[in-house]
Tab-separated table of C-alpha atoms and ligand atoms in Angstrom:
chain	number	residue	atom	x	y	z
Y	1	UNK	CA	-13.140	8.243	11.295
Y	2	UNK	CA	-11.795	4.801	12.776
Y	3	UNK	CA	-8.785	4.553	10.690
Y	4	UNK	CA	-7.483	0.672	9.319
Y	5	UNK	CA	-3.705	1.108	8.954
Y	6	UNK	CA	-2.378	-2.063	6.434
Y	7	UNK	CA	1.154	-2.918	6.081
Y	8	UNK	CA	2.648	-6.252	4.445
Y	9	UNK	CA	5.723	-6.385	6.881
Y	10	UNK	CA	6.726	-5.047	10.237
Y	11	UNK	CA	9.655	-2.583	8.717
Y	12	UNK	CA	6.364	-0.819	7.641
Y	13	UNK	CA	4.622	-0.270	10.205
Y	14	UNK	CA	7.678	0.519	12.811
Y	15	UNK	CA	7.310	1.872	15.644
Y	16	UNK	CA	3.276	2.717	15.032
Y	17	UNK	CA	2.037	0.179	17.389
Y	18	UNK	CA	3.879	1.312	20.383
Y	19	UNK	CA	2.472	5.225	19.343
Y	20	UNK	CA	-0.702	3.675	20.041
Y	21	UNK	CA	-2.778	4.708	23.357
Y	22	UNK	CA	-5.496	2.613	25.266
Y	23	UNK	CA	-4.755	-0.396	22.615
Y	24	UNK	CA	-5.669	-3.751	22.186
Y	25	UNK	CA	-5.110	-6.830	20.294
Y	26	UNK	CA	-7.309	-9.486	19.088
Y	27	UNK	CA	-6.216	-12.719	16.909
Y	28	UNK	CA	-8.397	-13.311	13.463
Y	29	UNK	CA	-7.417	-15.745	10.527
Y	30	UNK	CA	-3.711	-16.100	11.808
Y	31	UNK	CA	-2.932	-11.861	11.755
Y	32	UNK	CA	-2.534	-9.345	14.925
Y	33	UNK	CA	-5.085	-6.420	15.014
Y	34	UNK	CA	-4.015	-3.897	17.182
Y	35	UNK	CA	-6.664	-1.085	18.068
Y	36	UNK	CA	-6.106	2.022	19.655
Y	37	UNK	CA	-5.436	5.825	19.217
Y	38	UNK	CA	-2.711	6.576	16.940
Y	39	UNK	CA	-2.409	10.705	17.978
Y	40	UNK	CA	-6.166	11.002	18.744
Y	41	UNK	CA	-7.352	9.298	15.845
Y	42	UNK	CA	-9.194	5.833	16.367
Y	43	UNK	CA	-6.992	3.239	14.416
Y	44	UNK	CA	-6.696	-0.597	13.746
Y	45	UNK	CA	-3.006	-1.338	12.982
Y	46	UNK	CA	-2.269	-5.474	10.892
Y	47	UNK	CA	0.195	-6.543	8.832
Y	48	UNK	CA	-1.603	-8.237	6.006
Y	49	UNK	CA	1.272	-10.346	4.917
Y	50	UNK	CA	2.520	-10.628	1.536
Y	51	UNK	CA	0.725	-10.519	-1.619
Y	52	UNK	CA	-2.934	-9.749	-2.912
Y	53	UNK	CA	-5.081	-12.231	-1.441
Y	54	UNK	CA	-3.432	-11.965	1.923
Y	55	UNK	CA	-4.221	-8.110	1.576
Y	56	UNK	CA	-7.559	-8.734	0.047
Y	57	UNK	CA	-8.632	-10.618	3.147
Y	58	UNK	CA	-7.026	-8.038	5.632
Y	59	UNK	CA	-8.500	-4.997	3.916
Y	60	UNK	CA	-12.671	-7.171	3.963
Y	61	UNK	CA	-11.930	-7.963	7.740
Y	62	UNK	CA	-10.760	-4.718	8.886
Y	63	UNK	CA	-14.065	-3.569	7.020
Y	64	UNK	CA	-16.810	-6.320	8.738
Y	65	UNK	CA	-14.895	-7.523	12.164
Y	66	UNK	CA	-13.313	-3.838	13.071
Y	67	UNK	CA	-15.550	-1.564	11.754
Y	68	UNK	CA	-12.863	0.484	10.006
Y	69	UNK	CA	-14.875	3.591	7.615
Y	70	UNK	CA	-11.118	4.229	6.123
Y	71	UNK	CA	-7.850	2.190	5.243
Y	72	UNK	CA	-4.624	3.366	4.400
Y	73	UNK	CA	-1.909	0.667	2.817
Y	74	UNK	CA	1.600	2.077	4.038
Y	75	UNK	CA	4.375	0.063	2.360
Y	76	UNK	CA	7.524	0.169	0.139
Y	77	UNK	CA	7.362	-0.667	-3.735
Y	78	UNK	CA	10.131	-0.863	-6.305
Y	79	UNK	CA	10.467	1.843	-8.563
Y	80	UNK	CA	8.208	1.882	-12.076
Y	81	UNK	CA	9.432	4.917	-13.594
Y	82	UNK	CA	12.863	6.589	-14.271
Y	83	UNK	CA	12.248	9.561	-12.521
Y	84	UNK	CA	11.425	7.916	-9.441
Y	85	UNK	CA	14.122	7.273	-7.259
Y	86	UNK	CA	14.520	4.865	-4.265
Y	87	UNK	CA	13.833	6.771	-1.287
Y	88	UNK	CA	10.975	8.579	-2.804
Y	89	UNK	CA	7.377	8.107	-2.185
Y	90	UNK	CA	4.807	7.689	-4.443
Y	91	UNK	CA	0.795	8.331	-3.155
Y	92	UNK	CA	-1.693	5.864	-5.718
Y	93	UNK	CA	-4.169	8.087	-7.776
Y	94	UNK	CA	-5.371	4.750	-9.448
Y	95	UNK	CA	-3.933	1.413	-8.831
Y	96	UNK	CA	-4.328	-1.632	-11.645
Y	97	UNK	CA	-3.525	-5.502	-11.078
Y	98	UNK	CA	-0.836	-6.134	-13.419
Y	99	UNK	CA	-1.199	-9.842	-13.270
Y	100	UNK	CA	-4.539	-9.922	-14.298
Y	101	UNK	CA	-5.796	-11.408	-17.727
Y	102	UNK	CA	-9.132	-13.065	-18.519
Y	103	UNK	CA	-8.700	-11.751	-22.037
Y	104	UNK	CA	-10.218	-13.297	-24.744
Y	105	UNK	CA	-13.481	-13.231	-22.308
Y	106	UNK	CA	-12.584	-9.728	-21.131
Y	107	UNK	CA	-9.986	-7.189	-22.050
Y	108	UNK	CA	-6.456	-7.888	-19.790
Y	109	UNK	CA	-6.063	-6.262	-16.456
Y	110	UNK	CA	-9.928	-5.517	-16.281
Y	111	UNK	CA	-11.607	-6.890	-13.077
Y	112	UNK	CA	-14.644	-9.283	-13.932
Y	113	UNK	CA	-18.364	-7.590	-13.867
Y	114	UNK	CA	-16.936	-4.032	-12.825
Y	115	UNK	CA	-15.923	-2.892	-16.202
Y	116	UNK	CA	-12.723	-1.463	-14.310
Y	117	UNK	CA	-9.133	-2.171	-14.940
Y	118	UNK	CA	-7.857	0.638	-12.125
Y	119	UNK	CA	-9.358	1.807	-8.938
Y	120	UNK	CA	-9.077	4.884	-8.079
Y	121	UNK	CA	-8.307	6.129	-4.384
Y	122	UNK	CA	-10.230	9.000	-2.571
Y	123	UNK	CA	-9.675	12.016	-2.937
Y	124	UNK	CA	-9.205	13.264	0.346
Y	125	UNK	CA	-7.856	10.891	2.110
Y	126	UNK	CA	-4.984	10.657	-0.848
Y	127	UNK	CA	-5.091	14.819	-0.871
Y	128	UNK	CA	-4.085	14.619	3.193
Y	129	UNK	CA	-2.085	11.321	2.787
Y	130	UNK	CA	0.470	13.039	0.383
Y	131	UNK	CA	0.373	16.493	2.088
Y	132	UNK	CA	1.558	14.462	5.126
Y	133	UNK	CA	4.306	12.367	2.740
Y	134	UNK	CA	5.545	15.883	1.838
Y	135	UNK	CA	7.437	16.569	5.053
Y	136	UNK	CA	9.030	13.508	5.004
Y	137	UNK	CA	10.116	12.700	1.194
Y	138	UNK	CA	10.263	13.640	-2.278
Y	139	UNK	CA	6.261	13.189	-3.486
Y	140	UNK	CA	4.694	11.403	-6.536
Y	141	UNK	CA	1.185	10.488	-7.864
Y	142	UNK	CA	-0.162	8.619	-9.961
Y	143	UNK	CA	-0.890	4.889	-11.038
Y	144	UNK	CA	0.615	1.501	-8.758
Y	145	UNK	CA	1.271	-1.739	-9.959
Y	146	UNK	CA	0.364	-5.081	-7.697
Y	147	UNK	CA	0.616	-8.542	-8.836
Y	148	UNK	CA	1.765	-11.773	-7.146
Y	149	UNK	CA	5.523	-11.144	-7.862
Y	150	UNK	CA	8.311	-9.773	-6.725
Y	151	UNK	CA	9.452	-8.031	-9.786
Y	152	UNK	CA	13.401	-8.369	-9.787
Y	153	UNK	CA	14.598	-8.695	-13.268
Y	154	UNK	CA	15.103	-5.867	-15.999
Y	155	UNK	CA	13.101	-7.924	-18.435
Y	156	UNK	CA	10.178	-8.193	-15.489
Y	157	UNK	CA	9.679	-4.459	-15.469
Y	158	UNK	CA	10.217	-3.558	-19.284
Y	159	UNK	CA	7.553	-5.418	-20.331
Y	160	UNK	CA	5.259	-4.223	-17.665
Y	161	UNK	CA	6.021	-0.393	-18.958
Y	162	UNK	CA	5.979	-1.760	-22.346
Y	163	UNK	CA	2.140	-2.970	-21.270
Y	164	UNK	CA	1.804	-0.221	-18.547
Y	165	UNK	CA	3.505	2.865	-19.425
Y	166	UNK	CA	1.954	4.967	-16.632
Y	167	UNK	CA	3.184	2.677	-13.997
Y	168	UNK	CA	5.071	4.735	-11.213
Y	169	UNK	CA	5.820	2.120	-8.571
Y	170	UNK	CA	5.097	-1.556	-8.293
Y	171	UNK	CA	4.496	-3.898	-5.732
Y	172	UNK	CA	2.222	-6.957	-4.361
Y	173	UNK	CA	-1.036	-5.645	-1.995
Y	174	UNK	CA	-2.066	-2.376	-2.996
Y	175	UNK	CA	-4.411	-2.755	-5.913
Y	176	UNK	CA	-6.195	-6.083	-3.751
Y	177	UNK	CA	-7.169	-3.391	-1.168
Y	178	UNK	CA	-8.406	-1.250	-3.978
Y	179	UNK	CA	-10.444	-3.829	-5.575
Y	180	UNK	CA	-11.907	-4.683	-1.876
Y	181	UNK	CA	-12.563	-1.254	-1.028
Y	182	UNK	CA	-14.688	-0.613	-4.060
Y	183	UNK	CA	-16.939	-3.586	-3.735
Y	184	UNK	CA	-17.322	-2.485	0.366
Y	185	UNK	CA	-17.723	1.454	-0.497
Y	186	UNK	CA	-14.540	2.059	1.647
Y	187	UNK	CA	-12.343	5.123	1.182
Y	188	UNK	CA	-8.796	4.118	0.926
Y	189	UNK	CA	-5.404	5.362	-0.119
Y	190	UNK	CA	-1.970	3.673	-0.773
Y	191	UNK	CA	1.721	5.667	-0.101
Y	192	UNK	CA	4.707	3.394	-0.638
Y	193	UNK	CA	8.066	4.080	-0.332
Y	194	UNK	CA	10.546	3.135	-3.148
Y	195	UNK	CA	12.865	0.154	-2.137
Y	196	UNK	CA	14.522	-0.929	-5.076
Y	197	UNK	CA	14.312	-0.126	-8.663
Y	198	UNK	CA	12.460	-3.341	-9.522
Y	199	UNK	CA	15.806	-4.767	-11.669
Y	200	UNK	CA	17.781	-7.490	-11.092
Y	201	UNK	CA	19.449	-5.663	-8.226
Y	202	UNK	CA	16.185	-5.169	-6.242
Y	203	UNK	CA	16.028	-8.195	-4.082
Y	204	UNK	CA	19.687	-6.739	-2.517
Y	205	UNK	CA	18.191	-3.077	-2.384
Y	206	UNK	CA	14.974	-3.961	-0.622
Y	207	UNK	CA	16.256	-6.175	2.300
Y	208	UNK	CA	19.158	-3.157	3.111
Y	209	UNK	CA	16.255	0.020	2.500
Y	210	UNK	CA	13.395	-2.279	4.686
Y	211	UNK	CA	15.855	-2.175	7.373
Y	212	UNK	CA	17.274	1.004	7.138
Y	213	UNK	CA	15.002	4.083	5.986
Y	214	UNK	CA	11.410	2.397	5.474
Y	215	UNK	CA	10.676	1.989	8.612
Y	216	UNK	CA	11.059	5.161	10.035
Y	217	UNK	CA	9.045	6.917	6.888
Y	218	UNK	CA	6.116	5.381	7.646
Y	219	UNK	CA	5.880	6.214	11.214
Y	220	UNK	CA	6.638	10.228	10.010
Y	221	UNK	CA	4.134	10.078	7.228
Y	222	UNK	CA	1.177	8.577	9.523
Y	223	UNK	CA	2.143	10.433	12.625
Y	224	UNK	CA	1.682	13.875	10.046
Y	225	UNK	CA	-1.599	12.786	8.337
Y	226	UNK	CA	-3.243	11.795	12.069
Y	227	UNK	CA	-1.917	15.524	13.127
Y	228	UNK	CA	-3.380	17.297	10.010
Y	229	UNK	CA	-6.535	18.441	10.222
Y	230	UNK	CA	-8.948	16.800	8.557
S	1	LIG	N1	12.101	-11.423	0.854
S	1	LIG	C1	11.106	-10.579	1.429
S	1	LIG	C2	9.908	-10.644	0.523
S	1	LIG	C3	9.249	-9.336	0.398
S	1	LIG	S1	8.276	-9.252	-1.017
S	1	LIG	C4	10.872	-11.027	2.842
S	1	LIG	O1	11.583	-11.893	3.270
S	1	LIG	O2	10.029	-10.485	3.558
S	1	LIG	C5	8.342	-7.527	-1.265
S	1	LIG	C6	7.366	-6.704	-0.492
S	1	LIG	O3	7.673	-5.340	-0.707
S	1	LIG	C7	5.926	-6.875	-0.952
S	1	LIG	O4	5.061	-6.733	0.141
S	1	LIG	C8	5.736	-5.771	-2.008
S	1	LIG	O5	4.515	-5.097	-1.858
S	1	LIG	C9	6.909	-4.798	-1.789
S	1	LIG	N2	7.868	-4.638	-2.892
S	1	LIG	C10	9.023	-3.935	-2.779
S	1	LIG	N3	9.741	-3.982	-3.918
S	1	LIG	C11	9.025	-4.738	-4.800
S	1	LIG	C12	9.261	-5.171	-6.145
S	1	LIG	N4	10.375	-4.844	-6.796
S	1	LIG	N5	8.330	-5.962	-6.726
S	1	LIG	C13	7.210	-6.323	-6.063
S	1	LIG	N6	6.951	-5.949	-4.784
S	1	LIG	C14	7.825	-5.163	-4.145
């Protein structure tokens, strides 16, 4: 396994480059890739920046330029459902574009010539991915949201449920690495940390919990999953 590791921002990916033995770093269309063993397993840490397209092209160079056979997003994600709290973690099962419509020409949130609307992660990288996550946190599964908005307003997030119902967490990369992952034959998974409850008092939760707790979850739940057997 040679391992990509994606995060949008640095809080995510805390303290993971510095775990790192024998690494190196190499510039590529304005983004750090930093390779290296990560607790014996050969990894390629980025941050992908914010957003799907930014992710998109992180996840297809991490694939063709680094060689990576798996990815893993690690992130945080405001909260979708009632019973998920901030501070909890939710692994993807399937992950859907919210922000996607080409309806009349094809139904809304389906991607265009795949007949999908979600993507589904693997198996067993999600199995080991959440049996890691279970030390750390409080552990759901099931369907994330990503679109090209920060989703900050009560109306924002009742009408995605309303559209959605399923939706456990929501945030802006995770189904872009998805989509990119399918077309390349790439197992991936997504675990994301909940920041905010995706209302109009997110934008204040998410800068305090980035700072605070996210950080150090991520480097728990990868330094666990790199430890597990596979
Ligand atoms: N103001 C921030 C912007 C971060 S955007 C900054 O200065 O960096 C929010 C990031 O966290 C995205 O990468 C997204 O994936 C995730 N996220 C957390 N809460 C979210 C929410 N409520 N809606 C959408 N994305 C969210």
């Amino acid at each position: 396994m040679r391992l990509g590791i994606i995060s949008a921002l640095a809080e995510e990916q805390h303290g993971l480059i510095e775990a790192m033995e024998s690494s190196y770093k190499r510039f590529h269309g304005m983004r750090e890739y930093t390779a290296g063993k990560l607790w014996e397993i050969d990894a390629v840490c980025v941050l992908s920046r914010i957003g799907k397209v930014a992710a998109a092209m992180t996840a297809a160079i991490l694939v063709e330029k680094f060689e990576v056979t798996h990815i893993i997003f690690t992130g945080v994600a405001g909260s979708g459902d009632k019973n998920v709290h901030v501070g909890d973690i939710v692994v993807a099962e399937d992950l859907i574009q919210h922000d996607f419509d080409a309806s009349p020409l094809f139904p809304r949130f389906e991607i265009p010539l795949t007949g999908l609307t979600r993507f589904a992660s693997d198996r067993a990288l999600t199995e080991r991915l959440a049996a890691a996550a279970e030390k750390t946190g409080r552990v759901h599964r099931g369907l994330i949201a990503s679109g090209d908005q920060f989703i900050g307003k009560r109306q924002q997030i009742v009408a995605l449920k309303e559209a959605i119902p399923d939706i456990l967490a929501v945030e802006m990369e995770g189904a872009a690495v998805a989509q990119v992952c399918f077309e390349l034959g790439i197992p991936f998974a997504v675990i994301r940390t909940i920041s905010d409850n995706a209302n109009d008092d997110a934008a204040v939760d998410f800068m305090r919990f980035v700072k605070t707790v996210a950080s150090r979850y991520a480097y728990d739940i990868i330094e666990n999953f790199c430890k597990a057997k596979a």
